[in-house]
Every structure is written in structure tokens, then in C-alpha cells.
Amino acid sequence: MIEFRVCWSAATDVSFRGEGIWHQAKEGESAEEVELRLVKGRRSLPEGMNLALGESGFEWWVETRETNS
């Protein structure tokens, strides 16, 4: 079984880093498929929000792991 979590960090006036809780992937989904689903999703943010996130130094990524459960 694959599990995933979303992590984030920013480095502007204040630096921070964190990560969410682990979630189970969909049945039969590979780590690569999880990352693609979360990163390339079907929704988009408004252009202003994309600009604000980019200028704030905010970044995010997906971590996956394989479990025995």
C-alpha cells in the first residue's frame, strides 16, 4: 500500500516548513500515479494567487512511502 503526504516550506520574511498527515493512496495506485494526481490535478488557482505564492517563496511537494498494511 502506498501512503502520501503534502509538505511545504517558504523562505521570505519568515521561514517555515511543515507536512500534513499520511493518507492512503487509492487501491492499486503507484507512488508515481499519486504524485501525478496531486501535482497535476484538474483544478487551477486564480492567477493572482499563483503570483502571490510564487513571490512569497512558498513551495510544496508530495512525499510517498510504501507500507505493509
CSV table of C-alpha atoms in Angstrom, one decimal, residues 6-67:
chain,number,residue,atom,x,y,z
A,6,VAL,CA,1.9,17.0,1.2
A,7,CYS,CA,4.9,19.0,2.5
A,8,TRP,CA,5.6,22.8,2.3
A,9,SER,CA,8.1,25.5,3.1
A,10,ALA,CA,8.6,29.2,2.5
A,11,ALA,CA,11.6,31.5,2.8
A,12,THR,CA,10.7,35.2,2.7
A,13,ASP,CA,10.3,37.4,5.8
A,14,VAL,CA,9.6,34.4,7.9
A,15,SER,CA,10.8,30.9,7.2
A,16,PHE,CA,8.7,27.8,7.9
A,17,ARG,CA,8.4,24.2,7.0
A,18,GLY,CA,5.8,21.5,7.6
A,19,GLU,CA,4.0,18.5,6.4
A,20,GLY,CA,0.5,17.1,6.6
A,21,ILE,CA,-0.6,13.7,7.9
A,22,TRP,CA,-0.1,10.5,5.9
A,23,HIS,CA,-3.1,9.4,3.7
A,24,GLN,CA,-3.7,6.1,1.9
A,25,ALA,CA,-3.5,6.2,-1.8
A,26,LYS,CA,-6.3,4.8,-4.0
A,27,GLU,CA,-6.3,1.0,-4.3
A,28,GLY,CA,-3.6,-0.2,-6.8
A,29,GLU,CA,-2.2,3.4,-7.3
A,30,SER,CA,1.6,3.6,-7.6
A,31,ALA,CA,3.7,6.3,-5.9
A,32,GLU,CA,4.2,7.9,-9.3
A,33,GLU,CA,0.5,8.0,-10.0
A,34,VAL,CA,-0.2,9.6,-6.6
A,35,GLU,CA,2.3,12.3,-7.2
A,36,LEU,CA,1.0,13.0,-10.7
A,37,ARG,CA,-2.6,13.1,-9.4
A,38,LEU,CA,-1.7,15.6,-6.7
A,39,VAL,CA,0.6,17.8,-8.7
A,40,LYS,CA,-1.2,17.9,-12.0
A,41,GLY,CA,-4.8,17.9,-10.6
A,42,ARG,CA,-7.8,19.2,-12.6
A,43,ARG,CA,-8.2,22.5,-10.8
A,44,SER,CA,-6.2,25.7,-11.1
A,45,LEU,CA,-5.7,28.7,-8.8
A,46,PRO,CA,-6.6,32.2,-9.8
A,47,GLU,CA,-3.6,34.0,-11.5
A,48,GLY,CA,-3.3,36.4,-8.6
A,49,MET,CA,-2.9,33.5,-6.1
A,50,ASN,CA,-0.3,31.9,-8.3
A,51,LEU,CA,1.7,35.1,-8.4
A,52,ALA,CA,1.4,35.6,-4.6
A,53,LEU,CA,2.5,32.1,-3.9
A,54,GLY,CA,5.5,32.4,-6.3
A,55,GLU,CA,6.6,35.7,-4.8
A,56,SER,CA,6.3,34.6,-1.2
A,57,GLY,CA,8.9,31.8,-1.7
A,58,PHE,CA,6.2,29.2,-0.9
A,59,GLU,CA,6.9,25.8,-2.3
A,60,TRP,CA,5.3,22.4,-1.8
A,61,TRP,CA,5.9,18.8,-2.8
A,62,VAL,CA,4.5,15.3,-2.3
A,63,GLU,CA,6.2,12.5,-0.3
A,64,THR,CA,5.2,8.9,-0.7
A,65,ARG,CA,6.1,5.7,1.2
A,66,GLU,CA,5.2,2.1,0.9
A,67,THR,CA,3.6,0.4,4.0
